[in-house]
Coordinates of C-alpha atoms in Angstrom, one line a residue:
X1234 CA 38.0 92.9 -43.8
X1235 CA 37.3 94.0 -47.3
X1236 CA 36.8 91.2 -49.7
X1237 CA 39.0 92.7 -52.4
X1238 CA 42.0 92.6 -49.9
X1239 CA 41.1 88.4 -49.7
X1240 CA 41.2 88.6 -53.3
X1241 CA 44.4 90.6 -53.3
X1242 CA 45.8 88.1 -51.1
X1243 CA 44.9 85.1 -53.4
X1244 CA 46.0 86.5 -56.6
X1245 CA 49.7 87.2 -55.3
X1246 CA 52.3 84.7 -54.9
X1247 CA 54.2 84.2 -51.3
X1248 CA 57.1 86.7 -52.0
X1249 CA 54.6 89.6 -53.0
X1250 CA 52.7 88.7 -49.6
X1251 CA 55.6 89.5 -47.8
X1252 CA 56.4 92.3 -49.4
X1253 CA 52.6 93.8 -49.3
X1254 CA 51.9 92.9 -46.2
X1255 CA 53.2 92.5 -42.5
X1256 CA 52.8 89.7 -40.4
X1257 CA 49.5 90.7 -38.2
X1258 CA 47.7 91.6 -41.9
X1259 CA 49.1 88.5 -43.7
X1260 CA 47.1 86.8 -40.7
X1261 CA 44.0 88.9 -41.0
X1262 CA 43.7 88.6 -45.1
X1263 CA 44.2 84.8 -45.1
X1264 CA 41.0 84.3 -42.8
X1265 CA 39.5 86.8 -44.9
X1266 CA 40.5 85.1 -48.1
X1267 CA 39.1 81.5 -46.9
X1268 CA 36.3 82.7 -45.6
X1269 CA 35.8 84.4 -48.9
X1270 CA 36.9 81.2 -50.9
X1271 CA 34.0 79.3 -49.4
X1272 CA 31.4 82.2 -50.0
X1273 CA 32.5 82.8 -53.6
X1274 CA 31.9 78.8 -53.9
X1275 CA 28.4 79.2 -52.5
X1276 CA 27.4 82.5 -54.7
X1277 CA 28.5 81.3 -57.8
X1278 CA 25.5 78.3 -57.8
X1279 CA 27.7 76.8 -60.1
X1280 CA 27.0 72.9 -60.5
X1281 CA 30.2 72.0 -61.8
X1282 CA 32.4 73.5 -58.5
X1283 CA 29.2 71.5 -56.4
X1284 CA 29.8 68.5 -57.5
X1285 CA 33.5 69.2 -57.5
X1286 CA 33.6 70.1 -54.0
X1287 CA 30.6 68.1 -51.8
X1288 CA 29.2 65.6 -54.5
X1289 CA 25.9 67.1 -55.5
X1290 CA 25.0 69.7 -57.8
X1291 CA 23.0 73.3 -57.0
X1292 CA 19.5 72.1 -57.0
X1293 CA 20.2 68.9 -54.4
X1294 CA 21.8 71.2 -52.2
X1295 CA 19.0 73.3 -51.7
X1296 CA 16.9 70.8 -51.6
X1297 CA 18.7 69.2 -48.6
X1298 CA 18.9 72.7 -47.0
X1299 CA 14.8 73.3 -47.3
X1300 CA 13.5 70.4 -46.5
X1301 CA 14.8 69.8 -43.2
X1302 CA 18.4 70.5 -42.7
X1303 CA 18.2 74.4 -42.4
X1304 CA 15.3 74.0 -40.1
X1305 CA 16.9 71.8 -37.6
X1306 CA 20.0 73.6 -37.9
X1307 CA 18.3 77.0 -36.3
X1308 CA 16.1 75.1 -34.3
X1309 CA 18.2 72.5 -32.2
X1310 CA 20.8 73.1 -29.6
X1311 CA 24.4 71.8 -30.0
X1312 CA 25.0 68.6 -28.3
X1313 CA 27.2 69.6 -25.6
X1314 CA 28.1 68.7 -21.5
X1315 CA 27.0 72.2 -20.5
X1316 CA 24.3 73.2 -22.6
X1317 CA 20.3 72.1 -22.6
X1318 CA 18.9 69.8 -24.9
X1319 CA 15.5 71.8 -24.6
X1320 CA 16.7 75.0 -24.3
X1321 CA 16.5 77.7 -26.9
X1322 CA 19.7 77.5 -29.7
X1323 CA 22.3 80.3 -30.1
X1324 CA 22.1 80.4 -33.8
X1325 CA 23.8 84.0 -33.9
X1326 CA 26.9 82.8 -31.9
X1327 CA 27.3 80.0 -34.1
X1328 CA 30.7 80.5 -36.6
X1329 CA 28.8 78.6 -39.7
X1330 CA 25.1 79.3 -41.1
X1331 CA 23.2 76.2 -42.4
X1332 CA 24.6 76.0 -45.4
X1333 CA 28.1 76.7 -44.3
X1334 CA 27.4 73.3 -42.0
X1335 CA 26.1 71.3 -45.2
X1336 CA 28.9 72.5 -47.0
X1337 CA 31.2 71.8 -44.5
X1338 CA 29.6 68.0 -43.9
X1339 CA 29.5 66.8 -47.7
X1340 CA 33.0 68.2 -48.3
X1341 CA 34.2 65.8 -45.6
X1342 CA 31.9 63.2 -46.9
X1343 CA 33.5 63.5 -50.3
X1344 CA 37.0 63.6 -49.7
X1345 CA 39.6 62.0 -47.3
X1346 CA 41.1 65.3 -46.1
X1347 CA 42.4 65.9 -42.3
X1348 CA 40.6 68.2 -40.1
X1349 CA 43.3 70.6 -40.4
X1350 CA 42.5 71.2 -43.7
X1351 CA 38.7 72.0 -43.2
X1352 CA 40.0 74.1 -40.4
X1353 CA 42.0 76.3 -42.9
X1354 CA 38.9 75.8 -45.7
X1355 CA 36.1 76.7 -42.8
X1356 CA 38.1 79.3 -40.8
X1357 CA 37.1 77.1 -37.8
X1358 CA 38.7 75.9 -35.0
X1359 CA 39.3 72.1 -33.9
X1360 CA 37.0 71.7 -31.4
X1361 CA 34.3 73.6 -33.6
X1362 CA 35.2 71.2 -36.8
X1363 CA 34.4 67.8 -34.7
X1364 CA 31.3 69.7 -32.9
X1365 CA 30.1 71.0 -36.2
X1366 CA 30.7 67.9 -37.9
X1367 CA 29.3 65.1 -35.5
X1368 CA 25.8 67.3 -35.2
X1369 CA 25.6 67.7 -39.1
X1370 CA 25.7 64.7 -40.2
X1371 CA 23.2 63.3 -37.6
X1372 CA 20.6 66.4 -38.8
X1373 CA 21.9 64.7 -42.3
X1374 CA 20.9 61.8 -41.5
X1375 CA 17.6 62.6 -40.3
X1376 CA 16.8 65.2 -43.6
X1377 CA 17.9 62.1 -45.8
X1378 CA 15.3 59.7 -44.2
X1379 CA 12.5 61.9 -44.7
X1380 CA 13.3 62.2 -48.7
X1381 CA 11.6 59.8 -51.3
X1382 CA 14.6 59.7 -53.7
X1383 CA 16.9 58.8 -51.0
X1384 CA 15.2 55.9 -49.6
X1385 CA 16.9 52.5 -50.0
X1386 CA 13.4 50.3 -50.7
X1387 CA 12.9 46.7 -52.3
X1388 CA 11.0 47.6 -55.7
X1389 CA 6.9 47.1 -56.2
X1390 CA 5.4 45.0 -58.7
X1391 CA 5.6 47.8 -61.5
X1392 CA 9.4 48.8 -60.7
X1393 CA 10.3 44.5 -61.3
X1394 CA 8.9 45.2 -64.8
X1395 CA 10.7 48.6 -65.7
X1396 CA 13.9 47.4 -64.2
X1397 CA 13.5 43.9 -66.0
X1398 CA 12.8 45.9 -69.5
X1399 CA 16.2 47.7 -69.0
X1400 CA 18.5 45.0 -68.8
X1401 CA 16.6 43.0 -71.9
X1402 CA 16.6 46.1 -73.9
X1403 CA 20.6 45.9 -73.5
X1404 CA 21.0 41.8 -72.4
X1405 CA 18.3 39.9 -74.9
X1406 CA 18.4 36.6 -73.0
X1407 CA 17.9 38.5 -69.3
X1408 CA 14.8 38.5 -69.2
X1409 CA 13.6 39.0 -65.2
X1410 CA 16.5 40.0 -63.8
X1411 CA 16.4 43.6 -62.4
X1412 CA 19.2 43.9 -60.5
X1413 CA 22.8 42.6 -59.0
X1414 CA 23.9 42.2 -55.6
X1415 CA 27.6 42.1 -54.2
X1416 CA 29.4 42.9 -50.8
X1417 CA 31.2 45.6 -49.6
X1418 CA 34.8 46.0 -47.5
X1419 CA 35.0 49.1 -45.7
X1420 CA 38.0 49.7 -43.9
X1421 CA 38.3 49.9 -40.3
X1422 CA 40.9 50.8 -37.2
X1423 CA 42.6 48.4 -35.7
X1424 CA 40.6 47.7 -31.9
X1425 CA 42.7 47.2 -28.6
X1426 CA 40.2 44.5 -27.8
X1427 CA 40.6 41.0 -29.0
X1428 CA 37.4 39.9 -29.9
X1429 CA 36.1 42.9 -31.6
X1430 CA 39.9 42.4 -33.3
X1431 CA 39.1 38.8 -34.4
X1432 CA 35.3 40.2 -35.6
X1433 CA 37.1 42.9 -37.8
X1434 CA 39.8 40.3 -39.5
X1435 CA 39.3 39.6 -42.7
X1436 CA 41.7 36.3 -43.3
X1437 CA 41.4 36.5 -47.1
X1438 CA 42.4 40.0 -47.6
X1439 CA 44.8 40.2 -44.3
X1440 CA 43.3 43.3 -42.9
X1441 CA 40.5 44.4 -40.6
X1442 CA 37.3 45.6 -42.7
X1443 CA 33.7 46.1 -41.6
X1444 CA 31.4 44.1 -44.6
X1445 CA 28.1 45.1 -45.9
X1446 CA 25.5 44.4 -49.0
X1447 CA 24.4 46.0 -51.3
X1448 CA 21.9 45.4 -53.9
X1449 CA 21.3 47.9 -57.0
X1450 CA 18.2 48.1 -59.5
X1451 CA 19.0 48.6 -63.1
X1452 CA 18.2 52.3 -63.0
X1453 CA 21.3 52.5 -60.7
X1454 CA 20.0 52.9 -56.9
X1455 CA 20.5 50.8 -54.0
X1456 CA 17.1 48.8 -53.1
X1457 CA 18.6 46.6 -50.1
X1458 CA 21.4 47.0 -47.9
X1459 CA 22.9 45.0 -45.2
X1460 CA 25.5 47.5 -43.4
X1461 CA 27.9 47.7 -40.9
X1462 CA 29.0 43.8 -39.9
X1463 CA 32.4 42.6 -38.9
X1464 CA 34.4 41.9 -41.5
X1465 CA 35.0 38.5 -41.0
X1466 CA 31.5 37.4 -41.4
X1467 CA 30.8 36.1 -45.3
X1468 CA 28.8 37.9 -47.6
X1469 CA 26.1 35.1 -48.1
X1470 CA 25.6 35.5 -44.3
X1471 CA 24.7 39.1 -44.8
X1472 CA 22.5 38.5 -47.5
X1473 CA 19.6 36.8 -45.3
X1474 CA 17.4 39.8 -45.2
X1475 CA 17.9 40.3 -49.1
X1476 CA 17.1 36.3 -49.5
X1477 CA 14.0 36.8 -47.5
X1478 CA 12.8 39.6 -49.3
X1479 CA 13.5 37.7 -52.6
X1480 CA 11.6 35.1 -51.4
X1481 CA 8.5 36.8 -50.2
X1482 CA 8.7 40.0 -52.0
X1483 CA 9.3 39.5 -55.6
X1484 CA 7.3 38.2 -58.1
X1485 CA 7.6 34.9 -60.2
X1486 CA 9.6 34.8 -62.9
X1487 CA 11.9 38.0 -61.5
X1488 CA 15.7 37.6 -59.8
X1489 CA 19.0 39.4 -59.2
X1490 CA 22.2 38.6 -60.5
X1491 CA 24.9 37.3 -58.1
X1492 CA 28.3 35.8 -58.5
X1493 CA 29.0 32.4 -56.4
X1494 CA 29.6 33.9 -52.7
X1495 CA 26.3 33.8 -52.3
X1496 CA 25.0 30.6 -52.7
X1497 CA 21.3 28.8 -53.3
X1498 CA 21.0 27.7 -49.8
X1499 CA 17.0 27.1 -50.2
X1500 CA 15.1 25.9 -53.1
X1501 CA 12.6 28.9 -53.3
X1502 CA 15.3 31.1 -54.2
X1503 CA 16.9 29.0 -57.0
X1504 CA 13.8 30.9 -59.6
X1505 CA 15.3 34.1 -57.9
X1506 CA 19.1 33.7 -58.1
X1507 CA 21.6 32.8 -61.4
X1508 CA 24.9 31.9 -61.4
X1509 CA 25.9 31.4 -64.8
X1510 CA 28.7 33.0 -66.6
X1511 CA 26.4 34.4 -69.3
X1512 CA 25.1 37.2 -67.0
X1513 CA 29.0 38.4 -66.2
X1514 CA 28.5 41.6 -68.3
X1515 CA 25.2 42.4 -66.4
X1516 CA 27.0 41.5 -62.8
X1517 CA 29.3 44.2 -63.8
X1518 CA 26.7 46.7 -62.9
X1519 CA 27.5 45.8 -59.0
X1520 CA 30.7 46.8 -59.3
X1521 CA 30.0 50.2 -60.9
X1522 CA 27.5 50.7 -57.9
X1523 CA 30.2 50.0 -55.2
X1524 CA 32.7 52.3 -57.0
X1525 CA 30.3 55.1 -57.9
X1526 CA 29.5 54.7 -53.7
X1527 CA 33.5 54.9 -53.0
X1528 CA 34.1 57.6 -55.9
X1529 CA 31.5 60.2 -54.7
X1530 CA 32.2 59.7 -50.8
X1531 CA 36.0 58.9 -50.6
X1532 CA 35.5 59.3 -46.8
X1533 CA 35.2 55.3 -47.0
X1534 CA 38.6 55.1 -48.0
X1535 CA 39.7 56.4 -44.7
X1536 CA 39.9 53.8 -42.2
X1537 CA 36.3 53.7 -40.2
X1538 CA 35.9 54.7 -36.1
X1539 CA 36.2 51.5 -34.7
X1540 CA 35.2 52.8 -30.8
X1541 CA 31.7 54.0 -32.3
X1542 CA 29.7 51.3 -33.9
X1543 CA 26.2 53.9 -33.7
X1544 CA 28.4 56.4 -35.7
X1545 CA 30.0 54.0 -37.7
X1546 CA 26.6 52.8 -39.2
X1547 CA 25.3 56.6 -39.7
X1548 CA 28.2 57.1 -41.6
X1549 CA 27.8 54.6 -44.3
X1550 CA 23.9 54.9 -44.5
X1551 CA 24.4 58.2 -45.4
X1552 CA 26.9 57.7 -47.9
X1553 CA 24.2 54.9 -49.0
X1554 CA 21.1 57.5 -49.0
X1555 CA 22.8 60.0 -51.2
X1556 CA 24.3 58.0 -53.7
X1557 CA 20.8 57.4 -54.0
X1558 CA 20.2 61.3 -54.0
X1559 CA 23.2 61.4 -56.7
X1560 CA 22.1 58.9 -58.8
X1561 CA 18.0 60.4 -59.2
X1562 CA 18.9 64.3 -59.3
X1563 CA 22.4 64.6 -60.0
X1564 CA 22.5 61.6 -62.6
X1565 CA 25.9 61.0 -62.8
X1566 CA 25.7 57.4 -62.5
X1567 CA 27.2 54.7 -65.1
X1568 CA 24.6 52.1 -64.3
X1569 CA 21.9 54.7 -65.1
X1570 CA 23.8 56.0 -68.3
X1571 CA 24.1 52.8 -69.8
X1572 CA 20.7 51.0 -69.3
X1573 CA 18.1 54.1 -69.2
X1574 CA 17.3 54.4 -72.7
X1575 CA 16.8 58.1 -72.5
X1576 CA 20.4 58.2 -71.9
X1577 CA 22.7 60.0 -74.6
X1578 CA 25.6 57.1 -74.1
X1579 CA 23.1 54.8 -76.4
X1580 CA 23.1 57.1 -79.2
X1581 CA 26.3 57.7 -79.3
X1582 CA 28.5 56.5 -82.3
X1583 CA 31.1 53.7 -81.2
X1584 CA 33.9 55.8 -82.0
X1585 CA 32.4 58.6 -79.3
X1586 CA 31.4 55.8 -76.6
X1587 CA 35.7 54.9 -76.5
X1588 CA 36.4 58.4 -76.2
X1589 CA 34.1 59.1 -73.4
X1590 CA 34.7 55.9 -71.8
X1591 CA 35.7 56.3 -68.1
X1592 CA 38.8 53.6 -69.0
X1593 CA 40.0 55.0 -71.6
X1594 CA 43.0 56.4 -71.4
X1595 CA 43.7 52.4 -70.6
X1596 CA 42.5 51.2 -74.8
X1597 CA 45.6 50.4 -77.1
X1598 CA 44.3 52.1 -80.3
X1599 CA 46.5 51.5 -83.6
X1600 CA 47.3 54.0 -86.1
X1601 CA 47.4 53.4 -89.9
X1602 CA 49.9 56.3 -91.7

């Protein structure tokens, strides 16, 4: 099918369709025109429609693609009942190239869609989408782990004092702290077993979540995560590996900034952890985190797999890993834009920083005839 027929197709409206075309072309030309949708998407290398549609812009979608994810892609067979795990793949029966599958993987990542939809987006059929889908994001998974700026790694002894010189430069009486730390509800189906039902309830919030922790450095990534609990556990119970990696791991004279659910429960890490109102503007930074994680990956909106507890955990520490990703090469972050002095936001005048503000359309501004 000639791509200026697609084109045809998607300039007219539904009455000139009919009238242009009959019912086993109408058929043909809407394939043509989503599969010519996606391709026009993936030509135009434009960052803008990237970040728009999957979450990262040109250059980190290459990168993904060459440093791992295309290779296993045309490498490995597809997981199925009646096919070899050693034997050679059928990459030229296969309805998606590589980056057709990364496409199609961080488009589900960053939206809450139904699979109908990236049926009609893919030209695919069910059976394909959840094949398709399961096997990328495990090759995702393994490409992420292999990249530096997407690991999720406590900081070394000169990242304490960069961090540290960020949040002074911006919070004068700071000085040490290099980061904020605050939990995480994801939500989660509803489980036919009891106990598993009783782990997921979240009295407080009077719905079933799954919890996690997260810690973020002042340049905006994650440097410690707890994932993947039941929701009813507390978030200071999470925290233990974080605590113990406060306490052996950081320097003297450094902490993170925490509100009160996670309290001093050993004297080592009182130097480590403050709770004082003061550092409310800096503890602010862990909420931007968690909805900069949400924002670029709604697919943790959507209620998590509650049968799959393996999958479960892959899916939020991928989500994890490329905000990581997002925040170095994409650098649309609000953590980094506001402490990284190379940052335009701290040049600009007052008047510009309302205007750009994220919030607002939310100010009450007066006017003076």
């Amino acid at each position: 099918m000639d791509n200026s027929l697609a084109i045809q197709y998607m300039l007219l409206d539904e009455d000139e369709v009919e009238l242009s075309f009959n019912d086993d072309e109408r058929t043909r030309v809407l394939a043509a025109a989503i599969i010519a949708g996606s391709e026009v998407l993936y030509d135009s290398q434009n960052d803008r429609a990237f970040i728009t549609m999957m979450g990262v812009n040109v250059s980190t979608f290459s990168s993904l693609l060459t440093t791992g994810f295309a290779q296993a892609w045309y490498e490995t067979p597809i997981p199925c009942d009646d096919v070899s795990t050693h034997g050679n793949p059928r990459t030229n029966q296969r309805s998606l190239d590589a980056a057709g599958v990364l496409g199609l993987v961080l488009h589900y990542l960053s939206s809450t869609m139904h699979a109908i939809s990236l049926q009609q987006i893919f030209a695919i059929i069910p059976s394909t989408v959840t094949q398709y889908l399961n096997f990328g994001l495990r090759l995702l998974l393994c490409t992420l782990r292999t990249l530096s700026d997407a690991k999720i790694q406590w900081p070394g002894c000169l990242d304490f004092e960069r961090c540290s010189a960020l949040v002074v430069a911006r919070h004068s009486r700071l000085g040490g702290a290099f980061g904020s730390i605050d939990g995480l509800k994801l939500p989660v189906q509803t489980s036919n077993d009891v106990d598993i039902k009783n782990a997921t309830f979240n009295g407080w919030l009077s719905e079933h979540f799954i919890s996690s922790v997260l810690a973020f450095s002042a340049e905006g990534v994650i440097i410690a995560a707890r994932l993947n609990a039941p929701g009813s556990w507390h978030d200071s119970c999470l925290a233990h590996q974080i605590y113990a990696s406060l306490q052996n791991n950081t320097p003297p004279g450094y902490y993170i900034v925490a509100d009160t659910a996670f309290p001093r429960s050993l004297a080592e890490i009182d130097e480590h952890m403050v709770f004082n109102h003061e550092l409310l503007s800096y503890r602010q930074t862990a909420e931007w985190g968690m909805c900069g994680l949400q924002g670029a990956f709604r697919r943790l909106h959507v209620p998590l797999e509650i049968g799959n507890k393996d999958s479960r955990g892959d899916l939020i520490e991928i989500c994890v890993r490329l905000h990581n990703l997002h925040a170095i090469q994409v650098c649309i972050n609000q953590i980094r834009t506001v402490y990284l002095k190379h940052c335009d936001f701290e040049n600009m005048l007052f008047s510009e920083q309302r205007q750009k503000d994220r919030v607002a359309r939310f100010h009450v501004t007066l006017e003076y005839e």
